[in-house]
Coordinates of C-alpha atoms and ligand atoms in Angstrom, one line a residue:
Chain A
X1 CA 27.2 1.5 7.8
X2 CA 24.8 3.9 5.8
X3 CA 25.7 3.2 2.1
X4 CA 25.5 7.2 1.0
X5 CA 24.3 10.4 1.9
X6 CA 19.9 10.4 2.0
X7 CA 18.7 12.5 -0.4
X8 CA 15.8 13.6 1.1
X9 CA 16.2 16.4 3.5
X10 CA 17.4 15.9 7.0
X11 CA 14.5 17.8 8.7
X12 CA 11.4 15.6 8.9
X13 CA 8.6 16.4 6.6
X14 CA 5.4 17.4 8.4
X15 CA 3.2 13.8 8.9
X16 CA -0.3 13.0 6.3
X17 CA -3.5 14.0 8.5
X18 CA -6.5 12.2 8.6
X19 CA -8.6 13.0 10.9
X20 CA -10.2 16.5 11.1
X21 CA -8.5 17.8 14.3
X22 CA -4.8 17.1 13.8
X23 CA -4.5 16.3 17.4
X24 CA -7.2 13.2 16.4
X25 CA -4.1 12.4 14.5
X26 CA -1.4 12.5 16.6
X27 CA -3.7 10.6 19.7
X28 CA -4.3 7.6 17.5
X29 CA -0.6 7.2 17.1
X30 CA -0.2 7.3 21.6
X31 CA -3.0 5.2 21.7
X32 CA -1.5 2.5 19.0
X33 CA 2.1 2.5 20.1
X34 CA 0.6 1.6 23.8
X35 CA -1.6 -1.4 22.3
X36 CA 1.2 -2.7 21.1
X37 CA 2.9 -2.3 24.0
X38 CA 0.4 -4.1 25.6
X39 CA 0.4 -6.9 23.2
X40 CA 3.8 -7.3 23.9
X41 CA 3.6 -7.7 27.6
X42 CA 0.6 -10.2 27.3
X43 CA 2.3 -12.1 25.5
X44 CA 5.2 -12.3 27.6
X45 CA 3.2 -12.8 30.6
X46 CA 1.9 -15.8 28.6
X47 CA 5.0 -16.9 28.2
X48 CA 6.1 -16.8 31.9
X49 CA 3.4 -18.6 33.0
X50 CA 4.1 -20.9 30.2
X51 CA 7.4 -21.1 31.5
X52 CA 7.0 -21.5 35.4
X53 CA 4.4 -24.0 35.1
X54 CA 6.5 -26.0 32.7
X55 CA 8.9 -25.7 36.2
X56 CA 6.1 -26.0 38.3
X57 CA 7.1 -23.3 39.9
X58 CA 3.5 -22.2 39.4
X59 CA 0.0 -23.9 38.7
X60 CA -1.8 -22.4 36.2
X61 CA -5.4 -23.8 36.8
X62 CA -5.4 -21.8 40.3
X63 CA -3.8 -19.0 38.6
X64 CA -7.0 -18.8 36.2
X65 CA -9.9 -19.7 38.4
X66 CA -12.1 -16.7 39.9
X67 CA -10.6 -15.1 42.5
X68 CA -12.8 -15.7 45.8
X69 CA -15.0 -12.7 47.3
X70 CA -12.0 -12.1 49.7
X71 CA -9.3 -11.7 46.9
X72 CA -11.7 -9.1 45.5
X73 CA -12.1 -7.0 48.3
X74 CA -8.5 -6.6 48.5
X75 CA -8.0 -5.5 45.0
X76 CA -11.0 -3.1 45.3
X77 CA -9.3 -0.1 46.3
X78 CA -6.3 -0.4 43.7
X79 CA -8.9 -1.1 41.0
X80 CA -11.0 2.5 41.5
X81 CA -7.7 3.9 42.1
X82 CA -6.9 2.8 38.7
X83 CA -10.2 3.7 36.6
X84 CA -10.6 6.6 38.5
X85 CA -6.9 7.9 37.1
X86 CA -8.1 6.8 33.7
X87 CA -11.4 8.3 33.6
X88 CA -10.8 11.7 35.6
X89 CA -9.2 13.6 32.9
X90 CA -12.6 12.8 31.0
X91 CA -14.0 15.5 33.7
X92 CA -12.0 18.4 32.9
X93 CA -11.2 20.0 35.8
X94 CA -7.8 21.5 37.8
X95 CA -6.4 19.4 40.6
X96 CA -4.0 22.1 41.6
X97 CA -6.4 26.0 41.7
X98 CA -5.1 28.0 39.0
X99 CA -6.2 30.1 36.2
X100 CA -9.1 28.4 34.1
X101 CA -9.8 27.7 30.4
X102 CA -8.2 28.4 27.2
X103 CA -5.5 31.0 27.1
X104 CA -4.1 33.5 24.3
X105 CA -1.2 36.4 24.2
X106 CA -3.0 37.3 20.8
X107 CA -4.0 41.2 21.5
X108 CA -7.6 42.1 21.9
X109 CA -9.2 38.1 23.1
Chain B
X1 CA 14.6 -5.5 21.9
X2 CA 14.3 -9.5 22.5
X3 CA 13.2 -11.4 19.4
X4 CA 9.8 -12.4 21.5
X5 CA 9.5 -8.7 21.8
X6 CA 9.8 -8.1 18.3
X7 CA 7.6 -11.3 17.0
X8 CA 5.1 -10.4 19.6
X9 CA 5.1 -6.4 18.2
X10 CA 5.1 -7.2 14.6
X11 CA 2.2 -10.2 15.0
X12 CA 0.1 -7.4 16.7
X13 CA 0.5 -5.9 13.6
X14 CA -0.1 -7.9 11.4
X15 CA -3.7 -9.1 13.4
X16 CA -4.3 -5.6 12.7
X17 CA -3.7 -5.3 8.8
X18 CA -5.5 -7.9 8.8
X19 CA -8.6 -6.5 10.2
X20 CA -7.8 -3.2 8.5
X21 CA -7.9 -5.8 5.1
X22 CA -11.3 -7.9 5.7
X23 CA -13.6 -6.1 8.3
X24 CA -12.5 -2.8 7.7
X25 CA -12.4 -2.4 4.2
X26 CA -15.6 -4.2 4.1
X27 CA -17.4 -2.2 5.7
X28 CA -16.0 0.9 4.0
X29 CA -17.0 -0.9 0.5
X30 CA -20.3 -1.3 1.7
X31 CA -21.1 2.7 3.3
X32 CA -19.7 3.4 -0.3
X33 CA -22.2 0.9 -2.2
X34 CA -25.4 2.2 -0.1
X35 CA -23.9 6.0 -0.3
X36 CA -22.9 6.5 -3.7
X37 CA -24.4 3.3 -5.7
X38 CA -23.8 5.1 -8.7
X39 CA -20.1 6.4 -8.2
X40 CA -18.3 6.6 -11.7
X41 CA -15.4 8.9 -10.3
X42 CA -13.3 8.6 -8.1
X43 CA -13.9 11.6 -7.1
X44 CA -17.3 11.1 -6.3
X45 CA -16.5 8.0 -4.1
X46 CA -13.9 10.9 -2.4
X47 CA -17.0 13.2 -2.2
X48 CA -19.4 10.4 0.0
X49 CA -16.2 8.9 2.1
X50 CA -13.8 11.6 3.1
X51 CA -15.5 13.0 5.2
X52 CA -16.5 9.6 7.9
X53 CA -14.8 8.2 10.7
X54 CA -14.5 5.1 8.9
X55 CA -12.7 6.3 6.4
X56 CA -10.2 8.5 8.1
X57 CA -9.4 5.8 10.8
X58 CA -8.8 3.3 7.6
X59 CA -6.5 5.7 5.8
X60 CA -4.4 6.5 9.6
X61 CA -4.4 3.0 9.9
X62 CA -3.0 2.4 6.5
X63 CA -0.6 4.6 7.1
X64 CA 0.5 4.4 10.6
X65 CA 0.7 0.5 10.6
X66 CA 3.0 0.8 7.7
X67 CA 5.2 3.2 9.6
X68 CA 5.4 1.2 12.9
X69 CA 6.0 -1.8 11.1
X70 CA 9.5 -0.5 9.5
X71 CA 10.2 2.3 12.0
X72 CA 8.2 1.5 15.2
X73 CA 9.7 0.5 18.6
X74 CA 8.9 -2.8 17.6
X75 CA 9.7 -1.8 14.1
X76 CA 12.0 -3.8 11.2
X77 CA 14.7 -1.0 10.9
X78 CA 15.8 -0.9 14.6
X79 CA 15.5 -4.8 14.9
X80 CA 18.0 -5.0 12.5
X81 CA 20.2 -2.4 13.5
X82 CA 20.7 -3.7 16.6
X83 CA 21.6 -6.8 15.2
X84 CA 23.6 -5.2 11.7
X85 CA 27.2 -6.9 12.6
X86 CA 26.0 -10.3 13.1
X87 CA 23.3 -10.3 10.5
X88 CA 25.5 -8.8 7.9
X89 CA 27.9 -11.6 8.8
X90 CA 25.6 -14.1 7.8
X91 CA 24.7 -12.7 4.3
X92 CA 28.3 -11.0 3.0
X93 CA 30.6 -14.3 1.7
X94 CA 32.1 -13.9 -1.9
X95 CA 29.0 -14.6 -3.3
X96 CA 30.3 -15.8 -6.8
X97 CA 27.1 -15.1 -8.5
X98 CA 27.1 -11.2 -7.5
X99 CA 28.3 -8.0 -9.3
X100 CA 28.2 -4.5 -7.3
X101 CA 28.4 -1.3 -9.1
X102 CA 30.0 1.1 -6.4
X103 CA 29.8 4.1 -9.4
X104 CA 26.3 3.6 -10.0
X105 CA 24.8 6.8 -9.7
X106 CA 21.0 6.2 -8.5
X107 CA 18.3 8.1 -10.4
X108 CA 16.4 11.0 -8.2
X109 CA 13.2 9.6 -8.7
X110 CA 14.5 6.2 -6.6
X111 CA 16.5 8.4 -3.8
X112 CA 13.6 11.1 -3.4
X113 CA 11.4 9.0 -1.5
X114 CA 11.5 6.2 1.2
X115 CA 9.0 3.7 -1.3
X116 CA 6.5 1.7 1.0
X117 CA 7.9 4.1 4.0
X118 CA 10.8 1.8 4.5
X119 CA 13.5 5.1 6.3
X120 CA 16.1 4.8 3.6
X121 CA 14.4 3.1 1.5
X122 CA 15.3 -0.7 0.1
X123 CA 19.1 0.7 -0.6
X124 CA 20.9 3.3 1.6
X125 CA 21.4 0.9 4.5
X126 CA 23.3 -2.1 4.2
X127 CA 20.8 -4.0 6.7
X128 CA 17.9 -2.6 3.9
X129 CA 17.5 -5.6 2.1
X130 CA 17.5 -8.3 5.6
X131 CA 14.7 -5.6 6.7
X132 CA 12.7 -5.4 3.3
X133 CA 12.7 -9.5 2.7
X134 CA 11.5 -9.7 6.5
X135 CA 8.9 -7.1 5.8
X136 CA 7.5 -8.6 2.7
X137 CA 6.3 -11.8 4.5
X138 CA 3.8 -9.5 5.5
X139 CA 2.7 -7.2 3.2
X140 CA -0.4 -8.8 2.3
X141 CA -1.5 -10.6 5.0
X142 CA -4.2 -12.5 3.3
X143 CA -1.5 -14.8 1.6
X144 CA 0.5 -14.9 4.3
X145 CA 3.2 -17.7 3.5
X146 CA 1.6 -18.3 -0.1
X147 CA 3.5 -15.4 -1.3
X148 CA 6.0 -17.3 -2.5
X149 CA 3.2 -18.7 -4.5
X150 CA 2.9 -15.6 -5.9
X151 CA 6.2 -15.7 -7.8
X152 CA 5.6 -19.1 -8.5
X153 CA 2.2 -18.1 -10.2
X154 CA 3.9 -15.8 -11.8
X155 CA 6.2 -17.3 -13.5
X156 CA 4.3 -20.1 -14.6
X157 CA 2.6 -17.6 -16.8
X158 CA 5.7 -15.9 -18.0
X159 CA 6.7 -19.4 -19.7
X160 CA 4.1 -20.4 -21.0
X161 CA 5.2 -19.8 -24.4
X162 CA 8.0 -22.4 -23.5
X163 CA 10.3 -23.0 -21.5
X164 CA 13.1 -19.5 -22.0
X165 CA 17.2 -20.2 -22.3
X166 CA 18.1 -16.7 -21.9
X167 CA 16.2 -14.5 -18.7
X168 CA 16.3 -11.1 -17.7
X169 CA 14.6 -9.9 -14.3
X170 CA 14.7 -6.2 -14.3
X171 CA 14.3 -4.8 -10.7
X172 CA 15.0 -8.2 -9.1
X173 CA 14.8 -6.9 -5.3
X174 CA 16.4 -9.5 -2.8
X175 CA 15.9 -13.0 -5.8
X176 CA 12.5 -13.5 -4.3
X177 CA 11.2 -13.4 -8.4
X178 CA 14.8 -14.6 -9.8
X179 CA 14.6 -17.5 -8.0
X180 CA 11.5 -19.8 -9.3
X181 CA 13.4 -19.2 -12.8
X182 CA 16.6 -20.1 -11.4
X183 CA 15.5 -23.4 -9.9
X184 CA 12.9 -24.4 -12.8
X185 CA 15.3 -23.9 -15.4
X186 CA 18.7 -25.1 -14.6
X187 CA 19.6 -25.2 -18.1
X188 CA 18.8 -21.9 -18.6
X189 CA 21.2 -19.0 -17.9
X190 CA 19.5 -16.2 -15.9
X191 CA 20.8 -12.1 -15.4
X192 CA 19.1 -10.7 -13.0
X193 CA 19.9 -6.5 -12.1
X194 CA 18.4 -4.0 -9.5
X195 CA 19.6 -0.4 -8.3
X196 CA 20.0 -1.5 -4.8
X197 CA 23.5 -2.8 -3.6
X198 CA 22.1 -4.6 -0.1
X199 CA 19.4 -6.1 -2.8
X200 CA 21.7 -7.7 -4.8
X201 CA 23.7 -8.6 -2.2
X202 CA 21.2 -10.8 -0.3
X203 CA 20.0 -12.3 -3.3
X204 CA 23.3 -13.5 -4.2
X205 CA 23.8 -15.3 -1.2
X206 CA 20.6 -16.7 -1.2
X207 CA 21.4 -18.2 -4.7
X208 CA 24.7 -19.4 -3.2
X209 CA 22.5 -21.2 -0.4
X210 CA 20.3 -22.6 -3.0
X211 CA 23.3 -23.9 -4.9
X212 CA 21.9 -22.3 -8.2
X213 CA 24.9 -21.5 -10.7
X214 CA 23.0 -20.4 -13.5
X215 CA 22.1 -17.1 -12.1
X216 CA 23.8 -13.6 -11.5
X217 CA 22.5 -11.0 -9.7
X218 CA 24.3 -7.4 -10.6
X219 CA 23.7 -3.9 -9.3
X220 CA 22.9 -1.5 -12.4
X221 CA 19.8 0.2 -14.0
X222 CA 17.5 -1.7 -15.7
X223 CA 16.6 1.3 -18.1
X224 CA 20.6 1.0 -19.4
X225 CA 22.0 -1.8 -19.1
X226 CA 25.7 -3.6 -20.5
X227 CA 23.3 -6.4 -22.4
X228 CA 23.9 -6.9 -26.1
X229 CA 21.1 -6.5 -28.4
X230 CA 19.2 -9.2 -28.6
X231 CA 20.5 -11.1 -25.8
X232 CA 17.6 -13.0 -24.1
X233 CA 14.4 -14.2 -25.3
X234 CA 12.5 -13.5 -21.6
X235 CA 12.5 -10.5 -19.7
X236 CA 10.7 -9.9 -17.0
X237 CA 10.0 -8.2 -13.9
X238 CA 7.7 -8.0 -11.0
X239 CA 6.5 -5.1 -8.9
X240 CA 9.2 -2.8 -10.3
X241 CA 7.0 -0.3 -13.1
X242 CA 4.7 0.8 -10.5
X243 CA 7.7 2.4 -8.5
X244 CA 8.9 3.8 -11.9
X245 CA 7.7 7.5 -13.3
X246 CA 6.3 7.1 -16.8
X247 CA 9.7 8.5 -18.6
X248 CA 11.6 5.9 -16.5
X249 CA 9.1 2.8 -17.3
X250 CA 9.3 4.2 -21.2
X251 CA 13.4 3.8 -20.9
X252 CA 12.9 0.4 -19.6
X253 CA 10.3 -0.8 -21.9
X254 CA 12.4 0.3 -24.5
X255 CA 15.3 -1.6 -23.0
X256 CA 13.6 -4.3 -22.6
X257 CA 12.7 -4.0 -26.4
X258 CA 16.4 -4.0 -27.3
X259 CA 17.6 -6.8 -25.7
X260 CA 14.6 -9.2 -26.7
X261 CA 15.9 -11.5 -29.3
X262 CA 13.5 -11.2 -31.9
X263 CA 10.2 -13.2 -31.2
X264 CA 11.2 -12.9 -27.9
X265 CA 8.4 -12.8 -25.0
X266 CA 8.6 -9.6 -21.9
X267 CA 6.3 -10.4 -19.3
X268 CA 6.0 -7.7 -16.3
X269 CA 3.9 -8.5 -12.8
X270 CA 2.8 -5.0 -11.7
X271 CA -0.8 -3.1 -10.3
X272 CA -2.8 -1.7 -13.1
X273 CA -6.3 -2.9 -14.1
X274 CA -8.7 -0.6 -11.5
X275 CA -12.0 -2.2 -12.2
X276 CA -14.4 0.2 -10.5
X277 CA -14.3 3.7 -9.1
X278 CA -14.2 2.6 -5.5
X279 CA -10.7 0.1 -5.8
X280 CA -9.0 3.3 -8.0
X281 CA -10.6 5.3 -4.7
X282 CA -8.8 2.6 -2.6
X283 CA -5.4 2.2 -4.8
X284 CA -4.6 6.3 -4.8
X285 CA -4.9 6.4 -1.0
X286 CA -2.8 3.9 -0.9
X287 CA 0.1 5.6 -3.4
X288 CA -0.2 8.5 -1.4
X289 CA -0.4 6.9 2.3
X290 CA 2.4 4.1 1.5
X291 CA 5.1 6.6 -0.4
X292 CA 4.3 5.3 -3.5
X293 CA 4.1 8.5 -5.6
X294 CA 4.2 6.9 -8.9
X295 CA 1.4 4.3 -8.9
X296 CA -1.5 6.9 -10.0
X297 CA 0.8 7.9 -13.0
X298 CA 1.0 4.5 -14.4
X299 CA -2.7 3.4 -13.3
X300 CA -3.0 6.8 -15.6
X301 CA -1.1 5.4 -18.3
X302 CA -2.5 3.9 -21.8
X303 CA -0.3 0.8 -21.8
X304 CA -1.4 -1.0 -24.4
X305 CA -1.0 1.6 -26.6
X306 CA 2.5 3.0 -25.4
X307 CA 3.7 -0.9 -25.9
X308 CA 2.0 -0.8 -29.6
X309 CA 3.5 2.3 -30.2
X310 CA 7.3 0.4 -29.6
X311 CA 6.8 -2.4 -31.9
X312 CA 5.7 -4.7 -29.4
X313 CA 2.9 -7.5 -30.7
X314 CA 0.8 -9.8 -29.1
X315 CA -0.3 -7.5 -26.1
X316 CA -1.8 -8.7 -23.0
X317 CA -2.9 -7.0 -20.3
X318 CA -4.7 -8.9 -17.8
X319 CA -6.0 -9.3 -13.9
X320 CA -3.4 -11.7 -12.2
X321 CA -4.7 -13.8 -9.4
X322 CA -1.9 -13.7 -7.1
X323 CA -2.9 -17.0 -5.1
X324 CA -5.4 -19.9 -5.3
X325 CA -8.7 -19.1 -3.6
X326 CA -8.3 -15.4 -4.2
X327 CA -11.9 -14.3 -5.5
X328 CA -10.9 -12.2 -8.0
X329 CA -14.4 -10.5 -8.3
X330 CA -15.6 -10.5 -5.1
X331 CA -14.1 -7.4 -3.9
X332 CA -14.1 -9.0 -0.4
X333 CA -10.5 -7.7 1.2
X334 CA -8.3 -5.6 0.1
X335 CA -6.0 -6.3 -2.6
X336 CA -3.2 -4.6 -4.9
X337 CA -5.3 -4.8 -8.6
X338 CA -2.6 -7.3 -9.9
X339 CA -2.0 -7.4 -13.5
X340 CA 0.1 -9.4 -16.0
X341 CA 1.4 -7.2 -18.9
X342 CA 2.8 -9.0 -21.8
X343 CA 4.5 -8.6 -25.2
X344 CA 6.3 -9.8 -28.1
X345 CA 9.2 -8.5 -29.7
X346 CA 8.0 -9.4 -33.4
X347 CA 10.1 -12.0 -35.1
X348 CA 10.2 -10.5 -38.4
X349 CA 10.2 -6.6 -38.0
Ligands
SAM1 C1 9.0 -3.9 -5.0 S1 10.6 -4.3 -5.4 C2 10.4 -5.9 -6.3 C3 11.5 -6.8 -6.2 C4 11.3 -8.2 -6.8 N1 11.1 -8.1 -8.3 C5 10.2 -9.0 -6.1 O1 9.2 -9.3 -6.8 O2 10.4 -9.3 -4.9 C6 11.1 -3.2 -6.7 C7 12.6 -3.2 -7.0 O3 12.8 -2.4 -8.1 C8 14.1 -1.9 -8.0 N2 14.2 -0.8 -9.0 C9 13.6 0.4 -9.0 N3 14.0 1.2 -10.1 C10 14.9 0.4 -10.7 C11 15.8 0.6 -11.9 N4 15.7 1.7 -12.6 N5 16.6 -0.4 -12.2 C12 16.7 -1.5 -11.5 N6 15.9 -1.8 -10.4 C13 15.1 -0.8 -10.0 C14 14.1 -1.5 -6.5 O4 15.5 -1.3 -6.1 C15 13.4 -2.6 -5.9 O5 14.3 -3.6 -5.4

C-alpha cells in the first residue's frame, strides 16, 4: 500500500541528456537493459549446466571442448544468418521498395 | 522475477559501477590532468570535459545504472513489490521500540524529489525501506560489505570524547547508524528519529532482532522535535545534511544546539570537503545525475562559520576515511568527499 499521495507530478519529467544527439541517449539505455538481459541468461545457463551435470544428465567437459569441423559446418548458415541480421541495418538500405530518405510535411523542403 | 534473476541483474550492475568507479573515472581524471593541468574552477574542468565521449558515457552511466538499479526490470522497487505481503510480514511485529507519527506532515523539500532516484523515494511505499537497506549494500561498491565499517568508523569518532549516556541520531534511515551506538553502549539510552514511516519501521524490528532495549526509533522531524532542552549530551547523524536545503540544515543545527546538554558533543557524518576543482566537477554531476538537489548548496555552505555563529565551540571539520585501505589522497576511484563535522555546545555559555 502507497503510504500517501506523491507529490511530484504524475506526468514523467522529460529524462537528463548526455550525449549530443538525444537519440545517443535513449540507444544506450536499449543497448544496457539488453546486456543485462544477457547477463541474466548466462548466468542461468551456467546454472543449468551446473545443475544437469550435478544430475549427470549432462557432461560438461564435452559440452566445453571445440566443436569438430563437422559441428561447424552445420552451424555455418545460422551463424551468417545471425550476423548478417545484426550488421545489415549498418547498410542503410529498404528491403521492401519504397519512397527513400528523410521525410518532412514542413511547407517549402 | 526469480531471486537468481534478480541477484544475477543487480550483480551485472554492480560489475559495472564498479568499472564506472576505477577504470572509468580514472581515465576521466587523467584526460582532465593532461587537458586542463591548471583547472582552478570547476567550470573550467566543465569547459575541457563536457564536451568527450568519456565524459558523457560516465555521466549516462551514472545516471542510468542508478535508475535500473531501483527501477529497472531487474530493479529493487519491482523485486519488492512482487514480494510486498510476505516481506512486510517479516518486518511489521509490535516492535516495542517504535513510535509512528501518522500526522506528521513531510516538509516539500523531502516529498519534491525521489533522493538517489529511489521512485517514491525512502518513504511513500511501505516496501521503501526493505528496498533502500537492500540498495545501500551497494552504493559504493569499493567497500562492498565494509560498509557497515563505515558506521562503525564513524562512531568510533563520535565518542571519542567518552563514552555518551544520552544519544540522539537525527535522520536515522533504516538503524544502519543507530545501531553500533545501540550495541556499544548498552548502558546508554539512545532516541533515534527520521521523517520516513517504512524507515523507522524496519529499524525497529531490526533492534527487536538484535535484542537491544536501550533504543527507540520514532518517526518526526529532526529540525522540531518533542526533546527537552538539554536532553542528551551526543547528537549525531550521518548522511542526512546533505539531503537537507541550507534553511532546513540551519533548523536542525539549531536543534541540535537546544537539546545538547551543555558541554555536550554533535558530531554529523556527511559530504563536504571538495579538495580540488576536478572531485567538486565530479560531486555536482553527481547531485544533479543522482536527485540530490541539495548537495552543491551545502558543498556551498561556510560551515564553520554558520556553526560559530550558533555558539558552537571546538569546531572540526575534517576528511573521513570511510574504510581501512581507502587512500584518501590518491584520487584513485571514485568516492563521496566524506567529512566529519563536529561541535561543542560550550559548557559555560
Ligand atoms: C541517506 S539517509 C541516512 C540514514 C542513516 N543515517 C544511515 O546512515 O544509514 C538520510 C535520511 O534522512 C532522513 N531525513 C531527511 N530529512 C529529515 C528530517 N527533516 N528529519 C528527520 N529525518 C530526515 C531521510 O528520511 C533518510 O532516511
Amino acid at each position: 500500500m502507497e503510504n500517501a499521495p506523491h507529490t511530484s507530478p504524475n506526468t514523467p519529467r522529460a529524462e537528463q541528456q548526455f550525449f549530443d544527439d538525444p537519440a545517443m541517449d535513449r540507444l544506450m539505455g536499449t543497448v544496457m537493459a539488453l546486456a543485462q538481459e544477457h547477463y541474466v541468461l548466462r548466468d542461468r545457463v551456467r546454472a543449468l549446466e551446473g545443475e544437469l551435470a550435478r544430475t549427470k544428465a549432462l557432461n560438461p567437459a564435452a559440452l566445453d571442448q571445440e566443436p569438430t569441423p563437422e559441428q561447424r559446418a552445420e552451424t555455418t548458415a545460422d551463424r551468417s544468418d545471425f550476423v548478417e541480421a545484426l550488421l545489415k541495418p549498418l547498410l542503410g538500405q529498404q528491403e521492401a521498395l519504397g519512397a527513400p530518405g528523410r521525410h518532412s510535411l514542413k511547407a517549402n523542403v | 522475477m526469480d531471486e537468481r534473476a534478480f541477484a544475477a541483474g543487480q550483480d551485472f550492475l554492480l560489475a559495472a559501477k564498479t568499472f564506472w568507479t576505477t577504470t572509468m573515472y580514472r581515465e576521466l581524471r587523467d584526460t582532465a590532468a593532461v587537458r586542463a593541468p591548471q583547472a582552478e574552477t570547476m567550470a573550467h574542468v566543465a569547459e575541457v570535459l563536457e564536451k568527450t565521449v568519456l565524459y558523457q558515457s560516465f555521466a549516462w552511466l551514472e545516471r542510468h545504472l542508478q535508475r535500473m538499479k531501483y527501477a529497472g526490470r531487474y530493479g529493487l522497487m519491482p523485486y519488492h513489490r512482487e514480494r510486498r505481503a510476505a516481506l512486510l510480514n517479516t518486518v511489521s511485529g509490535d516492535e516495542a521500540a517504535l513510535e509512528l507519527d501518522p500526522d506528521l506532515a513531510l516538509p516539500a523539500y523531502y516529498t519534491g524529489v525521489d533522493i538517489h532516484q529511489q521512485p517514491g523515494g525512502v518513504w511513500r511505499d511501505d516496501i521503501a525501506a526493505l528496498a533502500y537497506e537492500r540498495g545501500a549494500r551497494s552504493t559504493t561498491p569499493m567497500l562492498g560489505t565494509a560498509h557497515k565499517d563505515l558506521h562503525d568508523r564513524f562512531t568510533d569518532i563520535a565518542v571519542e570524547q567518552g563514552a555518551p549516556e544520552k544519544v540522539l541520531d537525527m535522520g536515522c534511515g533504516f538503524g544502519k547508524s543507530t545501531q553500533p551506538f545501540a550495541q556499544r553502549f548498552p548502558d546508554a539510552s539512545i532516541e533515534a528519529v527520521d521523517l520516513s514511516a517504512p524507515c523507522v519501521s524496519l529499524a525497529a524490528h531490526t533492534t527487536q532482532k538484535n535484542q537491544a532495549k536501550n533504543v527507540r526509533f520514532r518517526q518526526m522531524d529532526a529540525c522540531a522535535t518533542d526533546y527537552d532542552d538539554e536532553s542528551f549530551d551526543l547528537v549525531t547523524s550521518t548522511m542526512v545534511i546533505h539531503e537537507m536545503p541550507p534553511k532546513t540544515i540551519d533548523a536542525m543545527l539549531d536543534e541540535a544546539y537546544r537539546v545538547l546538554e551543555p558541554g555536550g558533543r554533535m558530531v554529523h557524518l556527511d559530504f563536504y570537503c571538495l579538495p580540488d576543482a576536478f572531485r567538486q566537477f565530479i560531486y555536482y554531476g553527481h547531485a544533479r545525475r543522482n536527485n540530490e538537489p541539495y548537495m552543491p548548496l551545502l558543498a556551498e555552505t561556510d560551515l564553520a562559520d554558520v556553526l560559530a555563529r550558533k555558539g558552537f565551540t571546538d569546531i572540526e571539520i575534517a576528511p573521513f576515511q570511510e574504510a581501512s585501505g581507502v587512500d584518501m589522497d590518491a584520487n584513485d576511484a571514485w568516492r563521496f568527499p566524506w567529512t566529519v563535522i563536529a561541535a561543542t555546545k560550550p559548557a559555560v555559555v
